[in-house]
Short mmCIF file of C-alpha atoms in Angstrom, two decimals:
data_model
loop_
_atom_site.label_atom_id
_atom_site.label_comp_id
_atom_site.label_asym_id
_atom_site.label_seq_id
_atom_site.Cartn_x
_atom_site.Cartn_y
_atom_site.Cartn_z
CA ALA A 242 122.46 101.68 114.43
CA THR A 243 125.45 102.12 114.10
CA ASP A 244 126.60 101.02 117.71
CA SER A 245 124.64 98.52 117.89
CA PRO A 246 126.62 95.07 117.33
CA ALA A 247 126.88 93.93 113.92
CA ALA A 248 125.32 90.95 113.82
CA LEU A 249 122.26 92.72 115.02
CA ASN A 250 122.80 94.77 112.02
CA PHE A 251 123.19 92.27 109.37
CA MET A 252 119.78 90.91 111.39
CA LEU A 253 117.94 94.09 110.76
CA GLY A 254 119.22 95.55 106.77
CA MET A 255 117.87 91.59 106.55
CA VAL A 256 114.38 92.71 107.56
CA ALA A 257 114.31 94.65 104.69
CA CYS A 258 115.64 92.99 101.87
CA LEU A 259 114.11 90.01 102.33
CA TRP A 260 111.16 91.82 102.65
CA ALA A 261 111.99 91.92 98.56
CA PHE A 262 110.83 88.13 98.54
CA ASP A 263 108.16 88.22 100.90
CA GLY A 264 106.57 87.33 97.36
CA TRP A 265 106.96 84.04 97.80
CA ALA A 266 104.83 83.47 100.66
CA ASP A 267 101.95 84.84 99.44
CA VAL A 268 101.75 83.40 96.23
CA ALA A 269 100.91 80.26 98.07
CA PHE A 270 97.47 82.00 99.54
CA LEU A 271 96.78 80.96 96.12
CA GLY A 272 97.40 77.59 95.67
CA GLU A 273 93.72 76.51 95.88
CA GLU A 274 92.45 79.45 92.64
CA LEU A 275 94.80 77.82 90.68
CA MET A 276 94.73 74.54 88.39
CA ALA A 277 96.93 71.53 88.81
CA PRO A 278 99.21 74.12 92.23
CA GLU A 279 101.09 71.32 92.62
CA ARG A 280 103.02 71.51 89.52
CA ALA A 281 102.18 75.98 89.54
CA LEU A 282 103.04 76.70 92.63
CA PRO A 283 107.12 75.02 93.18
CA ILE A 284 107.57 76.52 89.18
CA VAL A 285 105.60 80.23 89.82
CA VAL A 286 107.87 80.07 93.52
CA VAL A 287 111.37 79.37 92.48
CA THR A 288 111.12 81.32 89.11
CA SER A 289 110.54 84.41 91.01
CA ILE A 290 112.78 84.07 93.68
CA VAL A 291 115.64 83.30 91.19
CA VAL A 292 114.57 86.93 89.19
CA VAL A 293 113.92 88.89 91.78
CA ALA A 294 117.55 87.57 93.76
CA GLY A 295 119.38 88.48 90.97
CA LEU A 296 117.89 91.72 89.47
CA PHE A 297 118.29 92.74 93.67
CA ILE A 298 122.02 91.38 93.38
CA LEU A 299 122.46 93.25 90.10
CA VAL A 300 120.99 96.44 90.87
CA ASN A 301 122.97 96.86 94.12
CA ILE A 302 126.34 95.84 92.13
CA SER A 303 125.15 99.61 90.16
CA TYR A 304 125.24 101.45 93.10
CA MET A 305 128.13 100.42 94.33
CA LEU A 306 129.82 101.24 91.03
CA VAL A 307 128.71 104.45 90.28
CA LEU A 308 128.30 105.52 94.30
CA THR A 309 131.09 106.43 96.80
CA ARG A 310 130.09 104.78 99.94
CA GLY A 311 129.87 107.63 101.72
CA GLU A 312 127.32 108.50 99.10
CA ILE A 313 125.80 105.79 100.10
CA GLU A 314 126.27 105.35 103.62
CA ASP A 315 124.30 108.92 103.78
CA SER A 316 121.39 108.14 101.24
CA ASP A 317 118.22 108.38 102.10
CA GLU A 318 116.53 107.67 98.13
CA LEU A 319 119.12 105.29 97.25
CA ALA A 320 117.95 104.55 94.03
CA LEU A 321 116.90 108.43 92.92
CA ASP A 322 120.50 109.37 93.80
CA PHE A 323 122.52 106.53 91.32
CA ALA A 324 119.33 107.74 88.36
CA LYS A 325 120.11 111.89 88.86
CA LYS A 326 124.21 110.45 88.50
CA ILE A 327 124.38 109.22 85.84
CA GLY A 328 121.67 110.60 83.80
CA GLY A 329 120.65 113.79 85.79
CA THR A 330 117.01 114.92 86.98
CA SER A 331 114.83 114.04 84.35
CA LEU A 332 116.42 110.45 84.52
CA GLY A 333 115.55 110.70 88.25
CA SER A 334 111.74 111.09 88.07
CA ILE A 335 111.28 108.73 85.81
CA VAL A 336 113.23 106.22 88.38
CA ALA A 337 110.79 107.76 90.85
CA PHE A 338 107.82 106.80 88.89
CA GLY A 339 108.94 103.88 88.13
CA ILE A 340 109.39 102.83 91.82
CA GLY A 341 105.95 104.66 91.97
CA ILE A 342 104.35 102.07 89.78
CA SER A 343 106.15 99.03 91.59
CA ALA A 344 104.87 99.68 94.71
CA LEU A 345 101.47 99.72 93.73
CA GLY A 346 101.74 96.53 92.03
CA SER A 347 103.86 95.16 95.09
CA ALA A 348 99.87 96.58 97.28
CA ASN A 349 97.91 95.31 94.65
CA GLY A 350 99.47 92.07 95.15
CA SER A 351 99.16 91.98 99.07
CA ILE A 352 95.97 93.27 99.23
CA LEU A 353 94.79 90.03 96.67
CA THR A 354 96.29 87.69 98.70
CA GLY A 355 95.82 88.76 102.39
CA GLY A 356 92.51 88.76 101.11
CA ARG A 357 92.31 85.40 100.74
CA MET A 358 93.98 84.41 104.22
CA PHE A 359 91.21 86.13 106.15
CA PHE A 360 88.53 84.43 104.23
CA ALA A 361 89.95 80.56 104.40
CA ALA A 362 90.52 80.95 108.41
CA ALA A 363 86.88 82.26 108.35
CA ARG A 364 85.42 79.63 105.52
CA ASP A 365 86.79 76.97 108.31
CA GLY A 366 85.98 78.49 111.04
CA ARG A 367 88.27 80.32 112.73
CA PHE A 368 87.10 83.93 111.34
CA PRO A 369 84.54 85.10 112.48
CA LYS A 370 81.73 84.20 109.87
CA ILE A 371 81.01 86.87 107.99
CA LEU A 372 84.61 87.44 106.98
CA ASN A 373 83.63 84.16 104.74
CA LYS A 374 81.24 85.48 101.84
CA LEU A 375 81.74 85.88 98.68
CA SER A 376 81.12 88.52 95.39
CA ARG A 377 78.01 87.12 93.30
CA VAL A 378 79.35 87.76 90.02
CA GLN A 379 83.86 87.96 90.62
CA ARG A 380 83.08 84.95 93.28
CA ALA A 381 86.53 87.50 95.09
CA PRO A 382 86.27 87.31 98.95
CA TYR A 383 85.07 90.47 99.69
CA ALA A 384 83.73 90.82 103.21
CA ALA A 385 87.60 90.28 103.88
CA LEU A 386 89.50 92.11 102.15
CA ILE A 387 87.07 94.83 103.36
CA ALA A 388 88.50 94.28 106.89
CA GLN A 389 91.57 93.98 105.70
CA GLY A 390 91.48 97.48 104.50
CA VAL A 391 90.18 99.10 107.53
CA VAL A 392 92.68 97.06 110.14
CA SER A 393 95.37 98.50 107.49
CA THR A 394 93.80 101.57 107.69
CA ILE A 395 94.00 101.95 111.43
CA LEU A 396 97.70 100.89 111.32
CA LEU A 397 97.84 103.72 109.14
CA CYS A 398 96.50 106.26 111.11
CA LEU A 399 98.80 105.63 114.40
CA PRO A 400 100.99 108.08 115.25
CA ASN A 401 103.91 108.41 113.86
CA ALA A 402 102.71 105.62 111.23
CA ASN A 403 105.15 105.68 108.45
CA PHE A 404 106.85 103.22 106.16
CA LYS A 405 109.75 102.33 108.53
CA THR A 406 107.80 102.51 111.43
CA LEU A 407 105.26 100.04 109.92
CA LEU A 408 107.80 96.98 109.01
CA HIS A 409 108.72 97.58 112.20
CA TYR A 410 105.40 96.37 113.35
CA PHE A 411 104.99 93.98 110.68
CA ALA A 412 108.57 92.19 110.79
CA PRO A 413 107.97 90.19 113.99
CA ALA A 414 104.75 89.31 113.85
CA SER A 415 105.70 87.78 110.51
CA TRP A 416 108.62 86.31 111.16
CA LEU A 417 107.37 84.63 113.94
CA PHE A 418 104.68 82.35 112.07
CA TYR A 419 107.12 82.14 108.67
CA ALA A 420 109.04 80.01 111.67
CA ALA A 421 106.29 78.87 113.05
CA THR A 422 105.56 77.20 109.73
CA GLY A 423 108.84 75.81 109.40
CA SER A 424 107.85 73.76 111.91
CA SER A 425 105.02 72.42 111.61
CA VAL A 426 106.28 70.92 108.24
CA ILE A 427 108.41 68.97 110.87
CA ALA A 428 105.53 68.31 113.20
CA LEU A 429 102.54 67.74 110.24
CA ARG A 430 105.48 65.04 108.90
CA TYR A 431 105.97 63.16 112.74
CA ARG A 432 101.73 62.92 112.86
CA TYR A 433 100.48 62.51 110.19
CA PRO A 434 103.18 60.54 108.02
CA GLU A 435 100.75 59.07 106.23
CA VAL A 436 98.84 62.11 103.99
CA PRO A 437 100.80 62.82 100.50
CA ARG A 438 102.52 65.16 100.44
CA PRO A 439 102.71 66.76 96.92
CA PHE A 440 105.52 69.41 97.17
CA LEU A 441 109.52 67.94 97.58
CA CYS A 442 111.85 69.08 100.09
CA PRO A 443 114.92 68.90 99.48
CA LEU A 444 117.27 67.71 101.71
CA TYR A 445 114.76 67.41 104.42
CA PRO A 446 114.85 67.80 107.98
CA LEU A 447 117.60 71.55 107.15
CA PRO A 448 115.56 73.10 105.11
CA PRO A 449 112.45 74.09 107.72
CA PHE A 450 115.27 73.99 110.58
CA LEU A 451 116.82 76.94 108.72
CA VAL A 452 113.48 78.80 108.43
CA LEU A 453 112.78 78.19 112.52
CA ALA A 454 116.14 79.69 113.59
CA ILE A 455 116.21 82.27 110.78
CA GLY A 456 112.91 83.38 111.92
CA LEU A 457 113.21 83.61 115.15
CA CYS A 458 116.97 85.35 114.95
CA LEU A 459 115.12 87.86 112.70
CA VAL A 460 112.70 88.41 115.07
CA VAL A 461 114.80 88.58 118.36
CA SER A 462 116.79 91.53 116.05
CA CYS A 463 113.63 92.86 115.81
CA ILE A 464 112.36 93.42 119.36
CA ALA A 465 116.44 94.82 120.13
CA SER A 466 116.03 96.98 117.51
CA SER A 467 112.20 98.41 117.84
CA PRO A 468 111.09 97.39 121.39
CA LEU A 469 108.31 99.80 121.52
CA TYR A 470 106.61 98.95 117.83
CA SER A 471 107.17 94.96 118.12
CA SER A 472 106.03 94.12 121.79
CA ALA A 473 103.05 95.84 120.28
CA ALA A 474 102.69 93.32 117.41
CA LEU A 475 103.05 91.04 119.76
CA ALA A 476 101.22 91.53 122.48
CA PHE A 477 98.52 91.44 119.79
CA VAL A 478 99.61 88.42 118.42
CA ALA A 479 99.39 87.30 122.38
CA VAL A 480 95.96 88.21 123.09
CA SER A 481 94.71 87.03 119.47
CA TYR A 482 95.52 83.36 120.65
CA PRO A 483 93.01 82.87 123.78
CA VAL A 484 90.12 84.62 122.07
CA TYR A 485 90.42 82.02 119.24
CA TRP A 486 90.86 78.93 121.99
CA PHE A 487 87.46 80.32 123.55
CA LYS A 488 85.78 81.63 120.45
CA PHE A 489 86.69 79.46 117.96
CA ARG A 490 88.89 76.31 119.23
CA ASN A 491 85.85 74.94 120.21
CA ASN A 492 83.39 75.67 118.07
CA ASN A 493 80.82 72.14 116.88
CA GLU A 494 80.44 72.98 114.20
CA HIS A 495 83.33 73.10 112.02
CA ASP A 496 85.39 70.20 114.64
CA SER A 497 83.49 67.67 113.01
CA ARG A 498 85.13 68.18 109.96
CA GLY A 499 88.52 67.16 111.63
CA ALA A 500 92.20 67.36 112.26
CA ALA A 501 92.43 65.51 108.92
CA HIS A 502 90.72 68.39 106.90
CA VAL A 503 92.98 70.66 108.02
CA VAL A 504 96.12 68.71 108.09
CA VAL A 505 95.29 67.71 104.40
CA ASN A 506 95.35 71.97 103.55
CA ALA A 507 98.29 71.98 105.33
CA SER A 508 99.91 69.21 103.68
CA GLU A 509 100.08 71.31 100.42
CA SER A 510 103.04 73.08 101.56
CA SER A 511 104.41 70.31 103.93
CA SER A 512 107.67 68.16 102.28
CA GLU A 513 108.26 65.08 100.81
CA TYR A 514 111.30 63.42 100.11
#
């Protein structure tokens, strides 16, 4: 990677760094289950991004104050090397345990929110109906959660599967849809200006254009650095489109709800002056 252009290396680094902030997208999947989401969601998203960004910067400053440049460049376990240097093996073990707990918490949040996406798509007739099943007591989308677990297990069982390869598989598809989300804000404001929009978007249209541009840059950097996994992920997205079009697009049972239903739901993440 050191022989790659500086701009490409920077964008590749941003793919991994921005993954630490991916919760801002996941929390949006819970909007339907929140009381007064138009008030709660902005507070949760802004507060969490500021706190995580602040901690991220402070931790990296700590690394640079304690470790030399060579140690940072050669380290595969930066947090553990940092802890061992200031507190020995004992502190390193404590930090390793904390990292494990943090990873479990992150996985738990991703599981809880990701299943809601499968469920909502199935409920609106855009996914197989079986995925909109809810448990009787907890009212949890168990079928969608099981499907998510099956897909995750398949990815983990692929040849040479590890965190790095899964990130290369996940990132291009993820940022492609983030870019599409940014463009959808602009499209929905233009096509449906009369729809109520409870969330403000300061400096519109700059934010959605920035999301679109950054998302596309990250997708290109992923393709340049890992063409095999990126191509596989994007090919999966491309194949899913004709399946959706022929199987679900003309689903008369749900088409009766009309475009207005989709726009009203989408407007919860749209913008307003």
